[in-house]
Coordinates of C-alpha atoms in Angstrom, one line a residue:
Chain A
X1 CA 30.2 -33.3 27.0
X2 CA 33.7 -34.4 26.2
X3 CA 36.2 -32.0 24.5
X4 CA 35.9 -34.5 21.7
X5 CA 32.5 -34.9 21.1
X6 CA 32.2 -30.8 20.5
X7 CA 34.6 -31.1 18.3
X8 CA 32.7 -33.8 16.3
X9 CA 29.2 -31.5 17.0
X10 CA 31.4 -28.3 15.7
X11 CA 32.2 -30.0 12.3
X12 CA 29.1 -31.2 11.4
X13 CA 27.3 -28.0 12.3
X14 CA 29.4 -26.4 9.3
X15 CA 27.0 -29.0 7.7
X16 CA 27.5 -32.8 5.6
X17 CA 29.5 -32.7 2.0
X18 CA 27.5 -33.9 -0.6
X19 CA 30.1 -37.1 -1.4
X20 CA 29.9 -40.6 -0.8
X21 CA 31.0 -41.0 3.2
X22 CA 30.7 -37.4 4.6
X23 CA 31.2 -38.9 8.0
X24 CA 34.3 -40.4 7.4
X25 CA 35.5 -36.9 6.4
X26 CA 34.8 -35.3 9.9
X27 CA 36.0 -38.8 11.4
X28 CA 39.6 -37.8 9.6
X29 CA 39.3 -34.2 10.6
X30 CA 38.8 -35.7 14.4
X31 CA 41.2 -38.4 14.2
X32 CA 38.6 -41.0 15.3
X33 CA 36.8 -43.3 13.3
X34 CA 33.9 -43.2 11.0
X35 CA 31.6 -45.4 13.4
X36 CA 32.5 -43.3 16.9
X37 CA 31.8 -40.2 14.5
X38 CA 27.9 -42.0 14.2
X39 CA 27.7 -43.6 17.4
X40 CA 28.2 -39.4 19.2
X41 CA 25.5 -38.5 16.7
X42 CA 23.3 -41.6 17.6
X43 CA 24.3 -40.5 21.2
X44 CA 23.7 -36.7 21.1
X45 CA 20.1 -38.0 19.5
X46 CA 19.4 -39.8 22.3
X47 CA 19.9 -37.2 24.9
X48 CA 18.1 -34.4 22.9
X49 CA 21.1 -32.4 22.2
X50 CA 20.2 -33.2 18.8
X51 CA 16.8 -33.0 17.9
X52 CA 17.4 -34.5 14.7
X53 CA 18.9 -34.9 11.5
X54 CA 18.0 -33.2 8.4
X55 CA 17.4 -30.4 6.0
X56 CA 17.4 -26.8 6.1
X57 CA 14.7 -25.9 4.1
X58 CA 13.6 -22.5 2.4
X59 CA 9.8 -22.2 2.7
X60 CA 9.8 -19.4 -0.1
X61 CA 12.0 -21.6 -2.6
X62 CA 10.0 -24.4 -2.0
X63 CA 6.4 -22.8 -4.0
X64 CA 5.3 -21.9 -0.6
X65 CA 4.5 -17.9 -1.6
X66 CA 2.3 -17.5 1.2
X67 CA 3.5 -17.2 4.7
X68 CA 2.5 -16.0 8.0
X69 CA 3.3 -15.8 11.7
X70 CA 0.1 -16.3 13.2
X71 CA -0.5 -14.9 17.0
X72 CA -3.8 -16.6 18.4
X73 CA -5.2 -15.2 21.6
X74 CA -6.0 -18.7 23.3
X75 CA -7.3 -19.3 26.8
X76 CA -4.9 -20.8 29.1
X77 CA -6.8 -24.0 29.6
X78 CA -7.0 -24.3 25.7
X79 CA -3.6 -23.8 24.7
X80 CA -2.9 -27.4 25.1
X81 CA -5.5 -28.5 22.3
X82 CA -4.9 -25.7 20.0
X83 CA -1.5 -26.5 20.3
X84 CA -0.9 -30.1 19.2
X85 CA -4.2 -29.6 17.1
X86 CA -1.4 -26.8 14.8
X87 CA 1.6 -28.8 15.6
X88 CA -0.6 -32.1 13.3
X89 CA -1.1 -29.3 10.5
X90 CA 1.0 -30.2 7.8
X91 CA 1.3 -26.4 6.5
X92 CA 2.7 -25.4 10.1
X93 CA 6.0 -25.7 10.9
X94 CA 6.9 -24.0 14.4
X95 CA 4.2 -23.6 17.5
X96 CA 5.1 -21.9 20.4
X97 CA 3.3 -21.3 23.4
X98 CA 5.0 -17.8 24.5
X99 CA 5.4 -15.7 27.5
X100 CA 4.2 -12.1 26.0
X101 CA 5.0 -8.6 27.1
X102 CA 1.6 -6.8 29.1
X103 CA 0.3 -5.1 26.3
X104 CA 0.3 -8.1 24.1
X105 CA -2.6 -11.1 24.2
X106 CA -1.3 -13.3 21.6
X107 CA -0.5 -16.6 23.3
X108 CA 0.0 -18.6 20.7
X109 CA 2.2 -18.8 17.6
X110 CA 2.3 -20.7 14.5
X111 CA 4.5 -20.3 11.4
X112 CA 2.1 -21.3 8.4
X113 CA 3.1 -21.9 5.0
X114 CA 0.7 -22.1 2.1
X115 CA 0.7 -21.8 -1.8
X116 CA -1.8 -19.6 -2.4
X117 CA -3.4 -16.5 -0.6
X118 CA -7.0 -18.1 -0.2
X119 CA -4.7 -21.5 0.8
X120 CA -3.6 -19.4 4.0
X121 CA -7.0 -18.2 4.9
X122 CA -8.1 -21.2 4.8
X123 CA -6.1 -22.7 7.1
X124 CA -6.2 -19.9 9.1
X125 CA -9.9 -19.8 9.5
X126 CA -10.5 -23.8 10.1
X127 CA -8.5 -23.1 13.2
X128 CA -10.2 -20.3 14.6
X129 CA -13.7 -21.7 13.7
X130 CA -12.8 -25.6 15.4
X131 CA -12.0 -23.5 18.8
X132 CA -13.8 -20.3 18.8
X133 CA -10.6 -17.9 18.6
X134 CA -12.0 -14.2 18.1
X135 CA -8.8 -12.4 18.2
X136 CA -5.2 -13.3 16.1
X137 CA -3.0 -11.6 14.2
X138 CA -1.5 -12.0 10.8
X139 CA 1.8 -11.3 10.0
X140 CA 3.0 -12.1 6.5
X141 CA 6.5 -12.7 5.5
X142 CA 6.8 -9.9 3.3
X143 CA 10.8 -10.1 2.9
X144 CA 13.4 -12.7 4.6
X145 CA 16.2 -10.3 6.1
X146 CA 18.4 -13.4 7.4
X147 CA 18.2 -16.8 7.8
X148 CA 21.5 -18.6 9.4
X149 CA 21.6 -21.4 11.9
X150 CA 23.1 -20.4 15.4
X151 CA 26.5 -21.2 16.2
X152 CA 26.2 -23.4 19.0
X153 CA 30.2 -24.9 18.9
Chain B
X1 CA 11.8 -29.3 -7.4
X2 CA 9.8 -33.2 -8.7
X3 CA 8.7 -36.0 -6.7
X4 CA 11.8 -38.0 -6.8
X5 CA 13.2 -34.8 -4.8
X6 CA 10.8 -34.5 -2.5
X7 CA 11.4 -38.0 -2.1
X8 CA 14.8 -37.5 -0.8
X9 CA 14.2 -34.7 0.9
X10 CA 11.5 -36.3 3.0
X11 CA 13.8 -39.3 3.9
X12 CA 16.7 -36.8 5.0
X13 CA 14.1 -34.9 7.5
X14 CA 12.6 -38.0 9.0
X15 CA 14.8 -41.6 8.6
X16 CA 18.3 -39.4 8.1
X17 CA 20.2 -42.8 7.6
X18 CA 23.2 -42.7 10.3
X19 CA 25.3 -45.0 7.9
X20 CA 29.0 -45.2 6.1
X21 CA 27.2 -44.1 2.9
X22 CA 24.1 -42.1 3.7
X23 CA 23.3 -40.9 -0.1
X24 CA 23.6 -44.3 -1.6
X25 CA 20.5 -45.5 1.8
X26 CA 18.7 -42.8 0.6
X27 CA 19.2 -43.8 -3.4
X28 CA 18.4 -47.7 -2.5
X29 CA 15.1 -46.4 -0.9
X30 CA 14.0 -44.0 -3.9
X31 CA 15.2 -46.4 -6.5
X32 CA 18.0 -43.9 -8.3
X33 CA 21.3 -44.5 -7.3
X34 CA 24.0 -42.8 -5.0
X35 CA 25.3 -40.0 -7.9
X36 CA 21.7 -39.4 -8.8
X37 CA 21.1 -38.5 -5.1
X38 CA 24.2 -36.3 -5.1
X39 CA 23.3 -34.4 -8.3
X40 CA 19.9 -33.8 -7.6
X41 CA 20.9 -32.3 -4.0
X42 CA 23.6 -30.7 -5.0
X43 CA 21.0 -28.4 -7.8
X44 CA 18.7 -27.9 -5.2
X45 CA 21.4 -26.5 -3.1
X46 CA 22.5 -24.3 -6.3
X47 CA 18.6 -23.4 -6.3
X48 CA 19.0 -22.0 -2.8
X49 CA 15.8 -24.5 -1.6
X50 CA 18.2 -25.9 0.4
X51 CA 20.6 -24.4 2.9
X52 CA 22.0 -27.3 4.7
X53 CA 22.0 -31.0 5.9
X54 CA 23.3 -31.7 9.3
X55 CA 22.1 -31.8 12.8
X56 CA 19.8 -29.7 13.8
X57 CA 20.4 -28.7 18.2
X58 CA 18.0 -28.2 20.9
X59 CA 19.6 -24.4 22.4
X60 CA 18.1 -25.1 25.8
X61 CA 19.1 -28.6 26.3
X62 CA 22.9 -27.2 25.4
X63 CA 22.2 -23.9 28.1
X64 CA 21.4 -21.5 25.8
X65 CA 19.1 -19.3 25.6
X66 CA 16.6 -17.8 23.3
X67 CA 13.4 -15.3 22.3
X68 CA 11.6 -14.0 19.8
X69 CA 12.0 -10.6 19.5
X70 CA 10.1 -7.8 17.5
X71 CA 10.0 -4.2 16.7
X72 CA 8.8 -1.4 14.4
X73 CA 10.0 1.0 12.3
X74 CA 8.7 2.8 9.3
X75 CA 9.6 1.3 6.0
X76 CA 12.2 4.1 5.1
X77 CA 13.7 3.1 8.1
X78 CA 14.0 -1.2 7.6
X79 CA 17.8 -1.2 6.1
X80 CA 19.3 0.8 8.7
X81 CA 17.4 -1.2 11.2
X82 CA 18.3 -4.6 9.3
X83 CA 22.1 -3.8 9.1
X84 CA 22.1 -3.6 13.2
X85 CA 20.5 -6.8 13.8
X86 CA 21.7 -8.9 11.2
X87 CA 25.4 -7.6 12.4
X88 CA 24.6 -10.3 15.5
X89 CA 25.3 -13.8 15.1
X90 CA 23.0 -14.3 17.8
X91 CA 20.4 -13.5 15.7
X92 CA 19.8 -16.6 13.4
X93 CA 16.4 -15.1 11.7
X94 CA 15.4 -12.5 10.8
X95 CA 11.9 -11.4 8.5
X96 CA 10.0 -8.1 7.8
X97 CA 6.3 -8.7 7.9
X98 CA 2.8 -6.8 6.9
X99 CA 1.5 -5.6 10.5
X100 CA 2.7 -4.2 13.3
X101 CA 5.8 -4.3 14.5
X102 CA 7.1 -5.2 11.2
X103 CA 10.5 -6.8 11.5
X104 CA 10.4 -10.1 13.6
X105 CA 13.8 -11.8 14.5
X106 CA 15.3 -14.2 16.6
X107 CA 18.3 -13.9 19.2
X108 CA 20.2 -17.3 20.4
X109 CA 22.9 -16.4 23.2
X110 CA 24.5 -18.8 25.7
X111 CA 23.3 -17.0 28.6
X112 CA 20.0 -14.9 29.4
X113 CA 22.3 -12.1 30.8
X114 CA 23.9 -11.8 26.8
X115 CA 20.6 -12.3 25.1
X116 CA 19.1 -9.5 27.1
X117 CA 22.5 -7.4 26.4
X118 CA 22.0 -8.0 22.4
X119 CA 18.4 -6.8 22.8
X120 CA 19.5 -3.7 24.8
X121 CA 22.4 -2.8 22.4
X122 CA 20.0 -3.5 19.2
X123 CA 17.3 -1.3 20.7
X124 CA 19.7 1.7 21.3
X125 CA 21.9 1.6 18.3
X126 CA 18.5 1.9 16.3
X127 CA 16.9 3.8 18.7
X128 CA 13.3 2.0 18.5
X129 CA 11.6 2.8 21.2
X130 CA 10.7 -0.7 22.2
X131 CA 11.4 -4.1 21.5
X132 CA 8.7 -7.1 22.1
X133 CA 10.1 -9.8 23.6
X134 CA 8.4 -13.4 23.7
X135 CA 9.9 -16.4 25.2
X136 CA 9.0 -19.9 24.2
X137 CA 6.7 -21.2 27.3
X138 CA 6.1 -24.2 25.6
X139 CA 7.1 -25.9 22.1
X140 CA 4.6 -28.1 20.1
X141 CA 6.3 -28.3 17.0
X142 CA 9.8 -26.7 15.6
X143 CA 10.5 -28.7 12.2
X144 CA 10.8 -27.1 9.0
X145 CA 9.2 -29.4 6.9
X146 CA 6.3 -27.8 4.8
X147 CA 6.4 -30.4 1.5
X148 CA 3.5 -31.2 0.2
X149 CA 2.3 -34.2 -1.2
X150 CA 4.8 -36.3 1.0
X151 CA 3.7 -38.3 3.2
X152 CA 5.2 -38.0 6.5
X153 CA 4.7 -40.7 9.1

């Protein structure tokens, strides 16, 4: 990655201006145009550096009262299914397969986000009825502490 | 939030338009124009349901690397504990849930050798007597995007 293409990635990690050509402001800030500004975006899309563009989003603000990580003790041969089965959910929004200390058998994790108590149970217990899963854990988001996005430039 | 907002917000997480004047795309698509766009993004920012709009990075494909970490402490405990880890950029999130441990976070560093330093100095500077550490194995979805009644395709 070029010296000038962080630059680019390090402004618009501070995030886009609400005005009408926020790209041609961090173009101006890197001395380059407004379309080579795009075209290291499109670029950084391509090779995955970006994953993509959009919104940061908070679950809580958005009528979604009830949340929960979810840790599902899944056979090894089933993670696979269970996986992309909760990654098609529409009221889960990160799944992680996830190496886990010894004393811990919880394989799998979802975040789920639902508007109601009963909505969350619901979803919860579709998935472990469709593959069997006798042991998970619930934990609820009782209180966000800190939400930030990592500093990567 | 309405469904003109959720409109635009579902257009910003899945067709972001990479264009000269991205608000006034998004406008032409949800039939309100460019300072409608602007206004109603710029309330829902004021709300706090939105934190930012940019690019969003993939950590590993830029080197770095990450975990989920948890621990517990008793509830007259959580502020003290809170102040240590939130004192981190490397932690990006951070939530206190029912169960057990109780407060879940995450820690984003651009070397294993740091990320494990950060979890060492957290866990002796509150004195916990262990932290849970689980590593992604393997990702099946990481998109905040919980609206309902969008369709997302």
């Amino acid at each position: 990655m070029t010296e000038l293409e962080k630059k680019v990635l390090s402004e618009l990690q501070k995030g886009l201006k609400l005005e009408t050509r926020p790209f041609k402001r961090i173009a101006d800030i890197c001395n380059i145009s407004e379309n080579e500004v795009l075209t290291i975006i499109k670029n950084n899309i391509s090779n995955g550096i970006i994953r993509r563009m959009g919104v940061g989003l908070k679950p809580n603000k958005l009528g979604f009262k009830d949340n929960a990580l979810v840790a599902f003790e899944v056979k090894p041969e089933l993670v696979d299914s269970v996986g992309n089965f909760l990654a098609n959910l529409k009221e889960v929004s990160h799944c992680y397969e996830r190496e886990c200390p010894p004393d811990w058998n919880y394989n799998l994790f979802a975040m789920i986000h639902a508007e109601s108590k009963e909505e969350l149970n619901t979803v919860i217990d579709n998935i472990i009825k469709q593959f069997g899963i006798t042991n998970f854990k619930i934990f609820k988001t009782k209180q966000e502490l800190k939400k930030s996005s990592v500093r990567y430039f | 939030m309405d469904e003109k907002d959720k409109e635009i917000i579902d257009l910003l997480q899945n067709r972001f338009p990479l264009s000269s004047e991205p608000y006034k795309d998004i406008g032409d698509k949800v039939w309100i124009d460019e300072v409608s766009v602007i206004s109603r993004l710029a309330r829902m920012f004021q709300d706090g349901a939105i934190r930012y709009i940019g690019p969003f990075f993939d950590g590993n494909k830029l080197g770095f690397s990450s975990c989920l970490a948890a621990l517990d402490t008793p509830e007259n405990n959580i502020s003290f504990v809170t102040n240590i880890i939130n004192s981190y950029d490397a932690v990006s999130h951070n939530y206190l849930r029912d169960g057990t441990p109780n407060i879940w976070f995450t820690v984003t560093a651009p070397t294993l050798e740091e990320q494990n330093k950060i979890l060492q100095e957290i866990k002796e500077k509150t004195g916990v007597k262990e932290i849970k550490v689980f590593t992604a194995k393997k990702k099946f979805k990481t998109c905040v995007n919980p609206i309902k009644g969008v369709n997302h395709d």
